[in-house]
CSV table of C-alpha atoms in Angstrom, one decimal:
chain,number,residue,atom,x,y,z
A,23,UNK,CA,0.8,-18.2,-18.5
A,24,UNK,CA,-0.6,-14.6,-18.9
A,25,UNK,CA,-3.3,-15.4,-16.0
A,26,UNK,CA,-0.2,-16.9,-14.2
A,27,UNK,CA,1.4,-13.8,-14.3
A,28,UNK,CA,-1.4,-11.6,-13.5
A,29,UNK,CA,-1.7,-13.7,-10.4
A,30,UNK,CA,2.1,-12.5,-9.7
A,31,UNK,CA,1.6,-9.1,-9.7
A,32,UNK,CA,-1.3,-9.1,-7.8
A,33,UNK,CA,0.3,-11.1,-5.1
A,34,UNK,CA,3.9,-8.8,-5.2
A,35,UNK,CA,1.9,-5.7,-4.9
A,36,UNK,CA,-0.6,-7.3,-2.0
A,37,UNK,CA,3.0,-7.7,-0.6
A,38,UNK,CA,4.2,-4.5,-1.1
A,39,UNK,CA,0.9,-2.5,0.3
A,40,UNK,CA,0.5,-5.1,3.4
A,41,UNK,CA,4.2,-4.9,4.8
A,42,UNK,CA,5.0,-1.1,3.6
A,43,UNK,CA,1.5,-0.4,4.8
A,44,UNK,CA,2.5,-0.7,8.7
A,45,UNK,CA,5.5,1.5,7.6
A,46,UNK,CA,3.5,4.4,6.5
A,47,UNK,CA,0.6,3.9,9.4
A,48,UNK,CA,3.2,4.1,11.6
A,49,UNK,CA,4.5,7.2,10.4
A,50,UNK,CA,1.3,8.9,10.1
A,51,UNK,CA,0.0,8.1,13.9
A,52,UNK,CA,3.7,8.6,15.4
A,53,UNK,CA,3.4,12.4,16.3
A,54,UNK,CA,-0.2,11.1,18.2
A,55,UNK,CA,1.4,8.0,20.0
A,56,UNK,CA,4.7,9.2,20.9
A,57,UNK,CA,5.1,12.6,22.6
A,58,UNK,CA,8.4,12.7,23.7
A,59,UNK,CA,11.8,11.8,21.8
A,60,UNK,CA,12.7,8.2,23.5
A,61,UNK,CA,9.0,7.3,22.4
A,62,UNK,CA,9.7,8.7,18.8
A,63,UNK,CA,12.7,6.2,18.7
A,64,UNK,CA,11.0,3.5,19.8
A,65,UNK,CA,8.6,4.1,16.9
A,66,UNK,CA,11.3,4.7,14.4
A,67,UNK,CA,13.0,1.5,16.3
A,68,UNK,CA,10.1,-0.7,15.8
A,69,UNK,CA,10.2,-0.2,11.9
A,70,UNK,CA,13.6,0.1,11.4
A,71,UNK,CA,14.6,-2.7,10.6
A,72,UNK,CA,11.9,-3.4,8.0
A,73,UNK,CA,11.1,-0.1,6.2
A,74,UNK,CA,13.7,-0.3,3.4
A,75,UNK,CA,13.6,-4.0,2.8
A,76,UNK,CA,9.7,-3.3,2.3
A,77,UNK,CA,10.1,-1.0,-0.6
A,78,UNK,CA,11.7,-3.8,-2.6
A,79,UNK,CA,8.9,-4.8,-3.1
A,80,UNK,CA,7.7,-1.9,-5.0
A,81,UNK,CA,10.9,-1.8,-7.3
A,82,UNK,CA,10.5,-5.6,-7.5
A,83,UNK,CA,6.7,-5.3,-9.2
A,84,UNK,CA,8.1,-2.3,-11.6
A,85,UNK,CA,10.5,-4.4,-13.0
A,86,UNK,CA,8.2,-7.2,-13.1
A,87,UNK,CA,6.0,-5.4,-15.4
A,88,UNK,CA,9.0,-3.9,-17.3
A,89,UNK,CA,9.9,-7.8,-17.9
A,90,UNK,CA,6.2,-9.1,-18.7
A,91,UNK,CA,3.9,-6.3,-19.4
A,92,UNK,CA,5.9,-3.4,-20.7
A,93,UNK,CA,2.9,-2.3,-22.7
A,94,UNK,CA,0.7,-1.2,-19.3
A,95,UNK,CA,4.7,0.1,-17.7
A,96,UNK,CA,4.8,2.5,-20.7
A,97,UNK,CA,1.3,3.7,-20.9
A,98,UNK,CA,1.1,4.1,-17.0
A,99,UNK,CA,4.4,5.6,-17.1
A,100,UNK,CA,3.7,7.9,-19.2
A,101,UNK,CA,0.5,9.1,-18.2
A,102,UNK,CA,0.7,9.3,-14.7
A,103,UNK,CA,3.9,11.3,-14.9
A,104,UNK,CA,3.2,14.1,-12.9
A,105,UNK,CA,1.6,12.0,-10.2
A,106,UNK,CA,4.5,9.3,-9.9
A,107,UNK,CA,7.4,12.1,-9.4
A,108,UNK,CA,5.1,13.2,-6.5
A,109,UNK,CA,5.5,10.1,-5.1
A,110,UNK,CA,9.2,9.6,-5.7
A,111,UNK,CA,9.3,13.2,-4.1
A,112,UNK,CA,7.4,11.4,-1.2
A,113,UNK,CA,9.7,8.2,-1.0
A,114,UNK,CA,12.5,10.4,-0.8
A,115,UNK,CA,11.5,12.6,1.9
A,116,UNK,CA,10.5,9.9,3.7
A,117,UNK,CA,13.3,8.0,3.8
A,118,UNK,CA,15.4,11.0,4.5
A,119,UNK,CA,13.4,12.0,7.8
A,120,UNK,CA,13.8,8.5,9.3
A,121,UNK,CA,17.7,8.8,8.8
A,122,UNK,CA,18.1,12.4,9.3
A,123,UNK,CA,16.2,13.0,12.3
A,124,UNK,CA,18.7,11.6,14.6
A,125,UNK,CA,21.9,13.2,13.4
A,126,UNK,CA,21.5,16.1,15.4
A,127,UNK,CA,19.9,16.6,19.0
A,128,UNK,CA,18.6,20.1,18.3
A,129,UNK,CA,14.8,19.5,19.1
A,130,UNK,CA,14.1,22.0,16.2
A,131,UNK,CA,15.6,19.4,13.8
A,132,UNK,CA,13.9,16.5,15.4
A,133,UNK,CA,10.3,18.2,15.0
A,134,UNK,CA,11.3,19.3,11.6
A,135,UNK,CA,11.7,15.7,10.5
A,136,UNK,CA,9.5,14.3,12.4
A,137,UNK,CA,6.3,16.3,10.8
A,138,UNK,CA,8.2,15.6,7.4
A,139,UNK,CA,7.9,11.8,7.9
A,140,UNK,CA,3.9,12.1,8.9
A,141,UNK,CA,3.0,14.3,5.8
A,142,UNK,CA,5.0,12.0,3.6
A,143,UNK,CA,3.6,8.9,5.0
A,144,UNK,CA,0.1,9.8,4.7
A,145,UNK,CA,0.6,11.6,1.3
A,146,UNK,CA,1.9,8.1,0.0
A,147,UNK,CA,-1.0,6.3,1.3
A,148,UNK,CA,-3.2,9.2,-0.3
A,149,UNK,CA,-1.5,8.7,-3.9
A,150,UNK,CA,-1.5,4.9,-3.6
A,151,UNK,CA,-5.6,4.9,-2.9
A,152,UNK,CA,-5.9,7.4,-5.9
A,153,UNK,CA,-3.9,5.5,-8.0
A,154,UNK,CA,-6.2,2.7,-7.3
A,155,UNK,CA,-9.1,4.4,-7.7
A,156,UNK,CA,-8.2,5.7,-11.3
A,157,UNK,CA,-7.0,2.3,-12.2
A,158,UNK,CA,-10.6,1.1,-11.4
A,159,UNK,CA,-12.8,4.5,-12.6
A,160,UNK,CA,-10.9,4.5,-15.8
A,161,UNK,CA,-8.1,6.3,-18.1
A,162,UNK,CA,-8.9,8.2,-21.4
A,163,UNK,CA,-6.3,5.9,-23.4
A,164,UNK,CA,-6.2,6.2,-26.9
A,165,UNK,CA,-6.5,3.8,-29.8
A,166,UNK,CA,-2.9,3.4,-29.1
A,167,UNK,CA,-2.6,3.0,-25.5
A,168,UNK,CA,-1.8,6.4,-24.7
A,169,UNK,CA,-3.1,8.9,-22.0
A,170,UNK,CA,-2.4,12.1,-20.4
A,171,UNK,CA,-4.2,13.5,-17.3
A,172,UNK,CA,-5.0,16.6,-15.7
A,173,UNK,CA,-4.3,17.2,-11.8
A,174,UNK,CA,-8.1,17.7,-11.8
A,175,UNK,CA,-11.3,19.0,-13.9
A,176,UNK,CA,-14.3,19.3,-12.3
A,177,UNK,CA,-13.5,16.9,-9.9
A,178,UNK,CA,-16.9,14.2,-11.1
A,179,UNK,CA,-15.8,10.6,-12.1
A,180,UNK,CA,-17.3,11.2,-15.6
A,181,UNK,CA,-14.6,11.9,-18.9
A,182,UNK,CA,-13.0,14.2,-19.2
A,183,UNK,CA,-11.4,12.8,-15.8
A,184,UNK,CA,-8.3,14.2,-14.1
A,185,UNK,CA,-6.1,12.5,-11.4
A,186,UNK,CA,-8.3,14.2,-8.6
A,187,UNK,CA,-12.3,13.9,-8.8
A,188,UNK,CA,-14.7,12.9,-5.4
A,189,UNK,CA,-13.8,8.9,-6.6
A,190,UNK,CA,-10.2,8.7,-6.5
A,191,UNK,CA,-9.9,11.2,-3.5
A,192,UNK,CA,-12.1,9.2,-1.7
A,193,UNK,CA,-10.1,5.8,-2.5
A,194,UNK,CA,-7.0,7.7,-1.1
A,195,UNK,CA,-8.5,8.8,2.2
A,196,UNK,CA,-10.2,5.2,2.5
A,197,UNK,CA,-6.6,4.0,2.0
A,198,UNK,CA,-5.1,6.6,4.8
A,199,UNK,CA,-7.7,5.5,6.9
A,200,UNK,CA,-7.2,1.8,6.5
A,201,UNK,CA,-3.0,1.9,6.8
A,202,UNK,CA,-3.0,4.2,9.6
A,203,UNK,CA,-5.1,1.5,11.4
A,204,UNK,CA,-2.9,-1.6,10.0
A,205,UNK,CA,-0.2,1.1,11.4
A,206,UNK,CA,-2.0,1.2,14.9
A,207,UNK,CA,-2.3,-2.5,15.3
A,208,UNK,CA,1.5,-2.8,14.3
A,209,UNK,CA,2.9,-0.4,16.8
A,210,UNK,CA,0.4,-2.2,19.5
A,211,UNK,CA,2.5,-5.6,18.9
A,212,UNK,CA,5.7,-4.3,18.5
A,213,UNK,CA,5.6,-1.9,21.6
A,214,UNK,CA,5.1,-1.4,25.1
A,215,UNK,CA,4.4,1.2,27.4
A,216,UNK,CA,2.9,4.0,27.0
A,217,UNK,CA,3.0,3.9,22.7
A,218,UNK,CA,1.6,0.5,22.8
A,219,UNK,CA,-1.2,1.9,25.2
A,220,UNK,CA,-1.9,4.7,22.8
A,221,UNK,CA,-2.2,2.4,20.1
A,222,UNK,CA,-4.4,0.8,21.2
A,223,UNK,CA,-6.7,3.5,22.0
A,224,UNK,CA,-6.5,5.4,18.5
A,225,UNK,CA,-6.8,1.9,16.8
A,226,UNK,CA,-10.2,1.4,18.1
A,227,UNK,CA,-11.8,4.7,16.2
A,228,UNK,CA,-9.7,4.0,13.2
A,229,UNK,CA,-11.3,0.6,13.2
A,230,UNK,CA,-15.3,2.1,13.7
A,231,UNK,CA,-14.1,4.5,11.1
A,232,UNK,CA,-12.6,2.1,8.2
A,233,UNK,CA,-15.8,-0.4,8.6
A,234,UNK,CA,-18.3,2.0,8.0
A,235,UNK,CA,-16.2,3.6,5.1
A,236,UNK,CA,-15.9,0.6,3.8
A,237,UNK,CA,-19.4,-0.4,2.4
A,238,UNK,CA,-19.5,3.7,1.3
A,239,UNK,CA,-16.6,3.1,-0.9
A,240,UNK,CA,-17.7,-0.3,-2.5
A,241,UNK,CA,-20.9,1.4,-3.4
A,242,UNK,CA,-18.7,4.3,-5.1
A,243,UNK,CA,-16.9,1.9,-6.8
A,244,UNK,CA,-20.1,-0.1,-8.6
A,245,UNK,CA,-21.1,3.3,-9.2
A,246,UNK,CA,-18.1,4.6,-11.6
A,247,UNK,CA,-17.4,1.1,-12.8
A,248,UNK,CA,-20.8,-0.7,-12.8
A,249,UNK,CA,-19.6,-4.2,-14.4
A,250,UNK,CA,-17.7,-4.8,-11.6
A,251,UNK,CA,-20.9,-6.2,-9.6
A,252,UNK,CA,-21.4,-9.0,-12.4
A,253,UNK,CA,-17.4,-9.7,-12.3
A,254,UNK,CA,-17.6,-9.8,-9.0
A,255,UNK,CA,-20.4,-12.5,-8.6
A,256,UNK,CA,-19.3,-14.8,-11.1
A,257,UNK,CA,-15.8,-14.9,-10.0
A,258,UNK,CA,-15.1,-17.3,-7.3
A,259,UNK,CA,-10.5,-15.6,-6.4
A,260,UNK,CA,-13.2,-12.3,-5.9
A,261,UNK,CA,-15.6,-14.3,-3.6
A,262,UNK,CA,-12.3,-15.1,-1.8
A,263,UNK,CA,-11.0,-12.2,-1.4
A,264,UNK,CA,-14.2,-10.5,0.2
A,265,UNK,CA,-14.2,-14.2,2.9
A,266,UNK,CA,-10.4,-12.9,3.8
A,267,UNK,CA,-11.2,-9.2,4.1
A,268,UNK,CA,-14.5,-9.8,6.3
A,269,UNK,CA,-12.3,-12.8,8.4
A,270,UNK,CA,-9.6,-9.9,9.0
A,271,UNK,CA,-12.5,-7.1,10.0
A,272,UNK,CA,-13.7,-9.4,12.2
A,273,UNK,CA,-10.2,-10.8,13.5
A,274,UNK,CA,-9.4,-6.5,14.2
A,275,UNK,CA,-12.5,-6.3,16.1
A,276,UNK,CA,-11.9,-9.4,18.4
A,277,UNK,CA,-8.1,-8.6,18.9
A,278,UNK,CA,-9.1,-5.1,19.9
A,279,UNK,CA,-11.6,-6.0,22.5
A,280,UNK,CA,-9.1,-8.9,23.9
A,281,UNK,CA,-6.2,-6.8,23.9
A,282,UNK,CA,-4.6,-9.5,21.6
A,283,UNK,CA,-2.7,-8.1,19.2
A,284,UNK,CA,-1.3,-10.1,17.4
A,285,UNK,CA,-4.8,-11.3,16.3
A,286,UNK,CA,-5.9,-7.8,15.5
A,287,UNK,CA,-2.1,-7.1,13.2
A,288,UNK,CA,-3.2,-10.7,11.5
A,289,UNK,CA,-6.7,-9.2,10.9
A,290,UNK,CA,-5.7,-5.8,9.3
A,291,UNK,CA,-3.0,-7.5,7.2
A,292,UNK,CA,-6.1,-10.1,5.8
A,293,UNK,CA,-8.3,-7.1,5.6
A,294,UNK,CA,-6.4,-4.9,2.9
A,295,UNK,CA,-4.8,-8.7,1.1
A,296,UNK,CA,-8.7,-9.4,1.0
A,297,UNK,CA,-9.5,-6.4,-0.6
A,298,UNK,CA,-7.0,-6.1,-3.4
A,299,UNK,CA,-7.2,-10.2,-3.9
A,300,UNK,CA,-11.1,-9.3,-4.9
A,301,UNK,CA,-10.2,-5.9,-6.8
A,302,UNK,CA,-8.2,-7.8,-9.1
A,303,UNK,CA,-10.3,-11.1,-9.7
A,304,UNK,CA,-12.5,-8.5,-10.6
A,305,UNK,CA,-10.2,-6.4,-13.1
A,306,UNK,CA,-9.0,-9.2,-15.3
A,307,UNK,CA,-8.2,-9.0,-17.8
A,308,UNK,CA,-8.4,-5.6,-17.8
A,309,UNK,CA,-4.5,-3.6,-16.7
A,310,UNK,CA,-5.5,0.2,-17.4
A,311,UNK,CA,-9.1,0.7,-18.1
A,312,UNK,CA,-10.3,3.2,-20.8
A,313,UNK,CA,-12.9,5.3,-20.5
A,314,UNK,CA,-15.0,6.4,-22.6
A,315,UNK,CA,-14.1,4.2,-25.0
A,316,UNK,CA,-13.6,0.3,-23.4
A,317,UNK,CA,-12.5,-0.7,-26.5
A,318,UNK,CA,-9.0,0.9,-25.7
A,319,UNK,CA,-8.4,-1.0,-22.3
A,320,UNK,CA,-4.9,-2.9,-22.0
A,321,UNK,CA,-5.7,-6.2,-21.2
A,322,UNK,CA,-3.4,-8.4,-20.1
A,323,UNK,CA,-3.1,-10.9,-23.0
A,324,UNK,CA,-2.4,-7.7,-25.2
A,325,UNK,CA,0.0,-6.4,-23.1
A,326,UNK,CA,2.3,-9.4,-22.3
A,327,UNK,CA,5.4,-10.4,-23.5
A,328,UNK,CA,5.5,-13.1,-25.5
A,329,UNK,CA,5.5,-17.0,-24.7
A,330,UNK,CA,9.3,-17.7,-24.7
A,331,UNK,CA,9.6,-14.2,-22.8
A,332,UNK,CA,7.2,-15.2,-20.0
A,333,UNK,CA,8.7,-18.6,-19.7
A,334,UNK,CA,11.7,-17.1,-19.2
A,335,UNK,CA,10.8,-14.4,-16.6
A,336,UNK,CA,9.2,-17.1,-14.9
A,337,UNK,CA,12.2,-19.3,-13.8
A,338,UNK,CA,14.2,-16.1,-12.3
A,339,UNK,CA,10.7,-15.2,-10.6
A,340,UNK,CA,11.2,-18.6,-9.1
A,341,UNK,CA,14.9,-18.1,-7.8
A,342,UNK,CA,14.5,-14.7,-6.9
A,343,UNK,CA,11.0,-14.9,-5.1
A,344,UNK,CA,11.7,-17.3,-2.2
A,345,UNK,CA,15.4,-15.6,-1.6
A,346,UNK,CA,12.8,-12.2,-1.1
A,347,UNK,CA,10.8,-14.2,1.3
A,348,UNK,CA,13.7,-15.9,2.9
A,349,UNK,CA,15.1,-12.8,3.7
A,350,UNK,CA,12.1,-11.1,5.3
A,351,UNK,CA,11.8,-14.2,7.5
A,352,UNK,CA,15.2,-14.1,9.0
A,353,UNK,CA,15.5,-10.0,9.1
A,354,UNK,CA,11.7,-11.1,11.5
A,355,UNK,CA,13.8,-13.8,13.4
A,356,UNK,CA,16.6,-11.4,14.3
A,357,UNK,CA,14.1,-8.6,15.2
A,358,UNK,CA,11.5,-10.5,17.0
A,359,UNK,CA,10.0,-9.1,20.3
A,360,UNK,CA,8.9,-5.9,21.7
A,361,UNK,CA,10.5,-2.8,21.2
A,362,UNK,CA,11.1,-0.7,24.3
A,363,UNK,CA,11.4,3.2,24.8
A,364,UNK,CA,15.1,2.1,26.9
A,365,UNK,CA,16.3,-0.2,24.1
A,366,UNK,CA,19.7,1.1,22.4
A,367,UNK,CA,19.0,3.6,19.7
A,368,UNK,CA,19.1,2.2,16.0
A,369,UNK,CA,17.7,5.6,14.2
């Protein structure tokens, strides 16, 4: 039951980071592929309909944890404090510049809000990547589960760590990199004209620029968390993962050539599932990893609720789960089809 409901959480937040990836990609490229106000809209029109259901699934893996591993909720919660009122801050301004920048025609405003919804859609992808990258370089927890953090110390992946050192910076500009391209190849499906053109140009560099980071940041990663190379070759859900994120670099590179891009969206989106599908075959047990100390990790047999809890949690997760899924696939049906810069204005 416990591996079960590892598996769960990895797959929500897979969920979360694919569809409210093309969100934020699109947000940070939209001052580069849309230059004049009926192109911005036809950005904001091509995510529109989407943006806001995609954050449930953010809420949706919080509570999950809440619900079967409060133990990692309140040690994360609590350490990461600073960091995850940032990203609220972020959230917010986000969702504020899509509904505000519309209001009023004064281009002033417009620009305003438009350069607030780039900076907070790339700093979001920058704090998600960091978060990932201290999850996998390590928290100093205590015997009792607890840690704090600085912003930064002297910025190497060695204790005493901070939020900030070269690892974790590098995981969230590897993760800016990667969503602004899953961004590109959205916007080149969705679109026409001359945002879909643009798109497709800037995807191309993103994509050259994401495959050779990649390989740089795998060897960064073995480097501040060397027992992941073992986990990783002995787990078969890892060896998985790395098949479906090298079958999506290869399905971006084809689509991008072909001008298909629907391929190329599909190959992005198997890309980054690929990548955290392997991340966390190669983390369990392990939820928060201490450092220096392993022997204060949270695994996640000694975080979870117990049996009759789990059980329980379980058979909502299976109402509420396909109604989630049900209604992504019919908010798609109504929405299907290009967006065009002449289309009726929804933001």
């Amino acid at each position: 039951m416990v591996e079960l409901w590892f598996a769960i959480i990895a797959l929500m937040l897979t969920l979360y980071v694919v569809l409210d990836g093309y969100d934020f990609g699109a947000g940070i490229l939209h001052l580069f592929v849309a230059r004049t106000d009926a192109e911005r809209r036809q950005v904001l029109n091509a995510i529109g309909p989407y943006w806001d259901g995609n954050e449930v699934w953010l809420i949706a893996t919080g509570t999950t944890l809440f619900a079967v591993f409060p133990r990692v909720l309140a040690s994360g919660l609590s350490g990461f404090y600073f960091a995850i009122f940032l990203l609220l801050w972020c959230l917010i301004l986000r969702g504020a510049a899509i509904e505000f920048r519309s209001h009023v025609e004064e281009p002033l405003w417009r620009n305003l809000w438009d350069a607030v919804w780039c900076g907070a859609s790339a700093l979001l992808a920058l704090f998600f990547g960091a978060a990932l990258g201290n999850l996998i370089r390590g928290l100093p927890l205590d015997s009792r589960g607890w840690f704090g953090l600085a912003l930064f110390t002297d910025w190497s992946a060695r204790p005493p760590v901070g939020i900030l050192d070269w690892y974790t910076v590098s995981a969230g500009v590897f993760a800016v990199g990667h969503l602004a391209l899953h961004g590109a190849n959205y916007l080149a499906l969705r679109t026409d004209g001359e945002v879909q053109a643009r798109s497709r140009r800037i995807a191309g560099p993103l994509f050259i620029a994401v495959a050779v980071a990649w390989p740089l940041v795998t060897v960064a990663t073995v480097a501040v968390f060397p027992e992941l190379l073992p986990a990783f070759l002995a787990r078969p859900f890892a060896w998985l993962g790395f098949l479906l994120a090298l079958g999506g670099a290869i399905a971006v590179m084809v689509g991008q050539r072909r001008a298909k891009d629907l391929v190329a969206f599909i190959g992005s989106t198997s890309w980054i599932a690929g990548l955290l599908v392997a991340t966390a075959a190669c983390l369990f047990p392990i939820m928060l990893r201490a450092v220096p100390d392993a022997a204060h990790s949270i695994t996640a047999h000694a975080a979870a609720n117990d049996e009759s809890g789990l059980r329980i949690g379980l058979t909502w997760w299976l109402i509420g789960f396909p109604l989630a899924i049900a209604y992504h696939v019919i908010v798609l049906r109504i929405h299907r089809g290009k967006v065009r810069a002449t289309d009726r204005p929804n933001y």
